[in-house]
Short mmCIF file of C-alpha atoms in Angstrom, two decimals:
data_model
loop_
_atom_site.label_atom_id
_atom_site.label_comp_id
_atom_site.label_asym_id
_atom_site.label_seq_id
_atom_site.Cartn_x
_atom_site.Cartn_y
_atom_site.Cartn_z
CA MET A 1 0.00 0.00 0.00
CA ALA A 2 1.54 3.32 -1.08
CA PHE A 3 1.93 6.14 1.43
CA ASP A 4 -0.54 8.98 0.95
CA SER A 5 1.22 12.25 1.85
CA ARG A 6 -2.16 13.78 2.67
CA LEU A 7 -2.35 11.42 5.62
CA LEU A 8 0.43 13.34 7.37
CA ASP A 9 -1.45 16.61 6.95
CA GLY A 10 -4.54 14.85 8.22
CA LEU A 11 -2.79 13.85 11.43
CA GLY A 12 -2.20 17.51 12.18
CA VAL A 13 -5.90 18.12 11.65
CA LEU A 14 -6.74 15.15 13.90
CA HIS A 15 -4.57 16.60 16.66
CA ALA A 16 -6.29 19.98 16.32
CA VAL A 17 -9.75 18.38 16.53
CA VAL A 18 -8.88 16.41 19.67
CA GLU A 19 -7.34 19.47 21.31
CA ALA A 20 -10.15 21.85 20.32
CA GLY A 21 -12.98 19.42 21.01
CA SER A 22 -14.88 20.27 17.82
CA PHE A 23 -14.45 20.43 14.05
CA VAL A 24 -15.45 24.09 14.00
CA ARG A 25 -12.88 25.25 16.56
CA ALA A 26 -10.19 23.08 14.97
CA GLY A 27 -10.91 24.74 11.64
CA GLU A 28 -10.67 28.19 13.21
CA ALA A 29 -7.29 27.30 14.73
CA LEU A 30 -5.97 25.93 11.43
CA GLY A 31 -7.54 28.47 9.10
CA LEU A 32 -9.71 25.79 7.45
CA THR A 33 -13.42 25.42 6.90
CA GLN A 34 -15.40 22.89 8.90
CA SER A 35 -15.96 20.83 5.77
CA ALA A 36 -12.21 20.75 5.04
CA VAL A 37 -11.55 19.48 8.56
CA SER A 38 -14.28 16.87 8.17
CA ARG A 39 -12.85 15.69 4.84
CA ALA A 40 -9.36 15.38 6.33
CA VAL A 41 -10.67 13.22 9.18
CA ALA A 42 -12.77 11.15 6.78
CA ARG A 43 -9.67 10.58 4.63
CA ILE A 44 -7.80 9.16 7.63
CA GLU A 45 -10.77 6.99 8.58
CA GLY A 46 -10.97 5.65 5.05
CA ARG A 47 -7.24 5.02 4.95
CA ILE A 48 -7.01 3.06 8.22
CA GLY A 49 -10.50 1.54 8.07
CA VAL A 50 -11.83 2.61 11.47
CA ARG A 51 -14.16 5.30 12.73
CA LEU A 52 -12.20 7.84 14.79
CA PHE A 53 -14.98 9.90 16.38
CA HIS A 54 -18.44 9.49 17.82
CA ARG A 55 -20.31 12.52 16.46
CA THR A 56 -23.48 14.11 17.83
CA ALA A 57 -25.11 17.46 17.14
CA ARG A 58 -23.42 18.96 20.20
CA SER A 59 -20.18 17.10 20.78
CA ILE A 60 -17.55 14.71 19.47
CA ALA A 61 -15.48 12.09 21.28
CA LEU A 62 -12.82 9.64 20.21
CA THR A 63 -13.96 6.06 19.71
CA ASP A 64 -11.94 3.33 21.45
CA GLU A 65 -10.22 2.59 18.13
CA GLY A 66 -9.68 6.30 17.56
CA ARG A 67 -8.10 6.75 21.00
CA ARG A 68 -5.70 3.86 20.42
CA PHE A 69 -4.74 5.24 17.01
CA TYR A 70 -4.26 8.75 18.40
CA GLN A 71 -2.09 7.50 21.26
CA ALA A 72 0.05 5.54 18.80
CA VAL A 73 0.64 8.25 16.20
CA MET A 74 0.82 11.53 18.12
CA PRO A 75 4.27 10.97 19.68
CA HIS A 76 5.59 10.33 16.17
CA LEU A 77 3.97 13.51 14.89
CA ALA A 78 5.59 15.48 17.74
CA ALA A 79 8.95 13.98 16.81
CA ILE A 80 8.49 15.00 13.16
CA GLU A 81 7.60 18.53 14.26
CA ASP A 82 10.71 18.76 16.42
CA ALA A 83 12.93 17.34 13.69
CA THR A 84 11.63 20.00 11.31
CA VAL A 85 12.25 22.77 13.82
CA GLU A 86 15.68 21.37 14.67
CA ALA A 87 16.70 21.45 11.02
CA GLY A 88 15.36 24.97 10.54
CA SER A 89 16.65 26.76 13.63
CA ALA A 90 18.21 25.27 16.73
CA SER A 91 17.45 28.39 18.75
CA ALA A 92 13.71 28.16 18.07
CA LYS A 93 13.21 24.43 18.63
CA VAL A 94 11.30 24.83 21.91
CA ARG A 95 8.07 26.30 20.64
CA GLY A 96 4.39 25.63 20.09
CA ARG A 97 1.81 24.68 22.72
CA LEU A 98 2.72 22.62 25.79
CA ARG A 99 -0.24 21.21 27.72
CA VAL A 100 0.52 20.16 31.31
CA ASN A 101 -1.89 18.21 33.51
CA VAL A 102 -1.35 19.00 37.23
CA ASP A 103 -3.21 18.72 40.49
CA GLY A 104 -4.35 21.93 42.15
CA ALA A 105 -1.56 22.12 44.71
CA ILE A 106 1.25 21.67 42.18
CA GLY A 107 -0.31 24.30 39.94
CA HIS A 108 -0.98 26.78 42.74
CA PHE A 109 2.08 26.42 44.96
CA VAL A 110 4.84 25.28 42.59
CA LEU A 111 4.37 25.97 38.89
CA ALA A 112 2.18 29.05 38.48
CA PRO A 113 4.21 31.30 40.83
CA ARG A 114 7.62 30.23 39.48
CA ILE A 115 7.25 29.43 35.78
CA GLN A 116 8.16 32.89 34.42
CA PRO A 117 11.92 32.19 33.96
CA PHE A 118 11.02 29.18 31.81
CA LEU A 119 8.65 31.27 29.68
CA ASP A 120 11.27 34.00 29.33
CA GLN A 121 13.81 31.43 28.17
CA HIS A 122 11.45 30.09 25.49
CA PRO A 123 9.43 33.02 24.11
CA ALA A 124 8.01 30.95 21.23
CA LEU A 125 6.40 28.49 23.66
CA PHE A 126 2.82 28.71 24.95
CA VAL A 127 2.17 26.74 28.17
CA GLU A 128 -1.27 25.64 29.33
CA LEU A 129 -1.52 24.44 32.93
CA ALA A 130 -4.70 22.41 33.35
CA VAL A 131 -5.75 21.50 36.90
CA ARG A 132 -7.27 18.02 37.09
CA ASP A 133 -8.16 15.87 40.08
CA ARG A 134 -6.82 12.80 38.25
CA MET A 135 -4.32 11.99 35.52
CA GLY A 136 -6.87 10.55 33.10
CA ASP A 137 -6.01 9.72 29.50
CA LEU A 138 -2.89 11.77 28.78
CA ALA A 139 -2.76 11.21 25.03
CA GLY A 140 -6.50 11.06 24.46
CA GLU A 141 -6.99 14.43 26.15
CA GLY A 142 -4.07 16.02 24.32
CA PHE A 143 -1.65 16.49 27.24
CA ASP A 144 2.12 16.42 26.82
CA VAL A 145 3.07 16.03 30.50
CA CYS A 146 1.36 15.14 33.75
CA ILE A 147 2.77 15.84 37.24
CA ARG A 148 1.36 13.89 40.16
CA PHE A 149 2.21 12.84 43.70
CA GLY A 150 1.94 9.19 44.66
CA GLN A 151 3.23 5.82 43.54
CA PRO A 152 2.90 5.35 39.75
CA GLU A 153 0.30 2.94 38.45
CA PRO A 154 1.01 0.47 35.60
CA SER A 155 0.84 2.44 32.35
CA ALA A 156 2.29 2.73 28.87
CA LEU A 157 3.49 6.19 29.88
CA LYS A 158 7.03 6.81 31.06
CA CYS A 159 7.58 8.46 34.42
CA ARG A 160 10.43 10.40 35.99
CA LEU A 161 10.84 10.71 39.76
CA LEU A 162 11.22 14.42 40.51
CA LEU A 163 11.60 14.30 44.29
CA ARG A 164 10.41 12.76 47.53
CA SER A 165 8.82 15.42 49.73
CA ARG A 166 8.65 14.92 53.48
CA VAL A 167 5.28 14.86 55.22
CA LEU A 168 5.44 17.52 57.96
CA THR A 169 3.19 18.12 60.94
CA CYS A 170 2.38 21.82 61.35
CA ALA A 171 0.25 24.30 63.25
CA SER A 172 -0.08 28.06 63.48
CA PRO A 173 1.41 29.96 66.44
CA ALA A 174 -2.12 31.04 67.40
CA TYR A 175 -3.33 27.45 67.62
CA LEU A 176 -0.32 26.41 69.73
CA ALA A 177 -0.86 29.36 72.07
CA ARG A 178 -4.39 28.09 72.78
CA HIS A 179 -3.79 24.34 72.88
CA GLY A 180 -0.11 23.81 73.67
CA VAL A 181 2.63 21.97 71.79
CA PRO A 182 2.41 18.16 71.41
CA ARG A 183 5.58 16.36 72.52
CA HIS A 184 4.80 12.88 71.16
CA PRO A 185 2.62 11.59 68.29
CA GLY A 186 0.26 10.03 70.82
CA ASP A 187 -0.54 13.50 72.22
CA LEU A 188 -2.55 14.23 69.06
CA GLU A 189 -5.15 11.65 70.04
CA LYS A 190 -5.91 13.38 73.35
CA ALA A 191 -5.93 17.16 73.43
CA HIS A 192 -5.63 18.32 69.83
CA ARG A 193 -7.87 18.77 66.85
CA CYS A 194 -6.57 18.15 63.35
CA VAL A 195 -7.43 19.37 59.86
CA LEU A 196 -8.25 16.21 57.92
CA LEU A 197 -7.61 15.64 54.21
CA ARG A 198 -10.23 13.54 52.42
CA ASP A 199 -9.14 10.33 50.69
CA PRO A 200 -11.25 10.18 47.48
CA SER A 201 -10.91 6.39 47.32
CA THR A 202 -12.59 5.85 50.69
CA GLY A 203 -14.55 9.01 51.45
CA SER A 204 -12.85 9.16 54.85
CA HIS A 205 -9.67 11.04 55.70
CA PHE A 206 -6.13 9.91 55.00
CA GLY A 207 -4.58 8.11 57.94
CA TRP A 208 -1.79 9.77 59.89
CA GLU A 209 1.48 7.99 60.49
CA PHE A 210 4.66 9.26 62.15
CA VAL A 211 7.96 7.80 60.98
CA ARG A 212 11.33 7.95 62.71
CA GLY A 213 13.95 5.83 61.00
CA LYS A 214 12.44 2.36 60.62
CA LYS A 215 9.80 2.94 63.28
CA ALA A 216 6.29 3.96 62.18
CA VAL A 217 3.55 4.98 64.62
CA PRO A 218 -0.04 5.27 63.32
CA VAL A 219 -2.14 7.82 65.16
CA ASN A 220 -5.93 7.98 65.24
CA VAL A 221 -6.45 11.73 64.86
CA THR A 222 -9.80 13.51 64.96
CA GLY A 223 -11.10 16.93 64.03
CA GLN A 224 -14.21 18.90 63.10
CA LEU A 225 -12.96 19.91 59.64
CA MET A 226 -12.21 17.73 56.61
CA VAL A 227 -11.17 19.24 53.25
CA ASN A 228 -10.47 17.72 49.86
CA ASP A 229 -7.56 19.81 48.64
CA THR A 230 -4.15 20.94 49.87
CA GLY A 231 -4.88 24.65 49.51
CA SER A 232 -7.86 24.45 51.86
CA MET A 233 -5.89 22.34 54.32
CA LEU A 234 -3.07 24.89 54.45
CA ALA A 235 -5.51 27.79 54.71
CA ALA A 236 -7.29 26.15 57.64
CA CYS A 237 -3.98 25.41 59.35
CA LEU A 238 -2.78 28.98 58.84
CA GLY A 239 -6.09 30.19 60.26
CA GLY A 240 -5.57 28.26 63.48
CA GLN A 241 -8.25 25.63 62.86
CA GLY A 242 -6.00 22.76 63.89
CA ILE A 243 -2.88 20.71 63.24
CA ALA A 244 -2.29 19.55 59.66
CA GLN A 245 0.11 17.34 57.72
CA PRO A 246 1.12 19.18 54.54
CA LEU A 247 4.02 18.19 52.33
CA GLU A 248 7.27 20.10 52.85
CA LEU A 249 7.15 21.23 49.21
CA TYR A 250 4.01 23.26 49.97
CA SER A 251 4.69 24.40 53.54
CA ARG A 252 8.35 25.46 53.62
CA GLU A 253 7.56 29.09 52.76
CA TYR A 254 5.16 29.36 55.71
CA LEU A 255 7.64 27.66 58.02
CA ALA A 256 10.42 30.01 56.93
CA ASP A 257 8.43 33.17 57.70
CA GLY A 258 6.93 31.86 60.94
CA ARG A 259 3.30 31.60 59.88
CA LEU A 260 3.50 27.86 60.59
CA VAL A 261 5.50 25.91 63.16
CA GLN A 262 6.75 22.40 62.52
CA LEU A 263 5.77 19.94 65.24
CA LEU A 264 7.43 16.66 66.20
CA PRO A 265 10.42 17.17 63.85
CA ASP A 266 12.02 13.92 65.07
CA TRP A 267 9.03 12.05 63.60
CA ALA A 268 9.17 13.47 60.06
CA ASP A 269 10.87 10.76 58.00
CA GLU A 270 7.78 9.83 55.95
CA THR A 271 8.08 10.92 52.31
CA PHE A 272 5.75 11.12 49.31
CA PRO A 273 7.07 10.80 45.70
CA LEU A 274 6.42 13.32 42.93
CA TYR A 275 6.47 11.96 39.36
CA ALA A 276 6.29 13.49 35.90
CA TYR A 277 4.53 11.34 33.27
CA HIS A 278 5.21 11.66 29.54
CA HIS A 279 5.30 9.71 26.31
CA SER A 280 8.17 7.56 25.05
CA PRO A 281 11.59 9.20 25.72
CA GLN A 282 12.74 8.11 22.27
CA LEU A 283 10.03 10.30 20.77
CA MET A 284 10.10 13.08 23.37
CA SER A 285 9.60 16.52 21.90
CA ALA A 286 12.06 19.31 22.60
CA LYS A 287 9.45 21.31 24.51
CA VAL A 288 8.68 18.37 26.82
CA ARG A 289 12.37 17.70 27.43
CA ALA A 290 12.99 21.36 28.27
CA PHE A 291 9.99 21.49 30.61
CA LEU A 292 11.00 18.33 32.47
CA ASP A 293 14.51 19.69 32.98
CA PHE A 294 13.03 22.94 34.30
CA VAL A 295 10.64 21.23 36.72
CA THR A 296 13.36 18.91 37.99
CA GLY A 297 15.46 21.92 38.95
CA LEU A 298 12.46 23.80 40.31
CA VAL A 299 11.36 21.29 42.93
CA LYS A 300 14.81 20.45 44.33
#
C-alpha cells in the first residue's frame, strides 16, 4: 500500500480536533473550513478503516479505536515537528503549545508562581496548565506532560521521579498558644484537633502515620474539619483551625516566615514521591524535554 502524503497533513488536523474538542474550533485554529476538517478526518478513517470519532449534534469524542490510534501516532507527529524545527533553527526548537496536567496544589504552589523564567527562556512556547483531580487519559486528552504525587500505576506512559517530599506536621502559632505543643505523636489523640484531608478512594480522611527511622507509629487523629484539597488544608492550618500534615514542598515558605510551626520534627521521615509522566523518551519533543529539565530543577 503506497503512502498517501495527505495522511500526514490529516494527522495535524486530527490533533487539532482532539485538542479543540470540535471540528469548527479546529478549523478556526488551522484556518480551514469545517468541511475541510471533516474531509481530512474522513480521509484518515478511510485510509485506516476505522471510525475515529463518535459525532453528535453537540459534541464529538474519540472512539476506542480512535483513541488507540491517536495514542500511537501523536508521539511520532511530535517527533516530526521537532525534527523540522531542529533542522530549521536550533534556537527556536522549543516552541508551540505545551499542555501540562497537574493537580491543584502543584499548579498553585509550585508551577504558576515560578514558571516565568522558563517562559522568558522560550518566548516561542505557549504553556497551558490544566488542573485536574486525576491523571486521566494523557494522550487522548491532548496532554504532553502530567505531574502527580503518589506511587505510579502500571501504564504505557514513562515516568520520571522528581523528588520525595517529606510529610510535615504543622500548626499556626495562634493554635499552639491556645492548645499547647504536642511532645509525642500520641498526644494528638488526646488534646488536639486536626485538619483532615479527604481520601477520594474511601470518602474518609487519609490516615496519619509518624515515621522515625524504621519505626512507624499510626495515630488515630480527629477533628471537626475535613477538606479535599491541599490549599484548603493549608488555609485552615494557617487560620488556626488545627494541626495539619502538609508536604514540605508546599509548607516550607510558611515555616520560613513563621506563619506555621513544625511539630514533632524527630518524627518526620515519611516521604511522598512526585512523578512526571510523559510519552516515550525516544520520541520526546524538545518542549517536553525542556519542561521536564526545568521542573526537575524547580522542585529540588
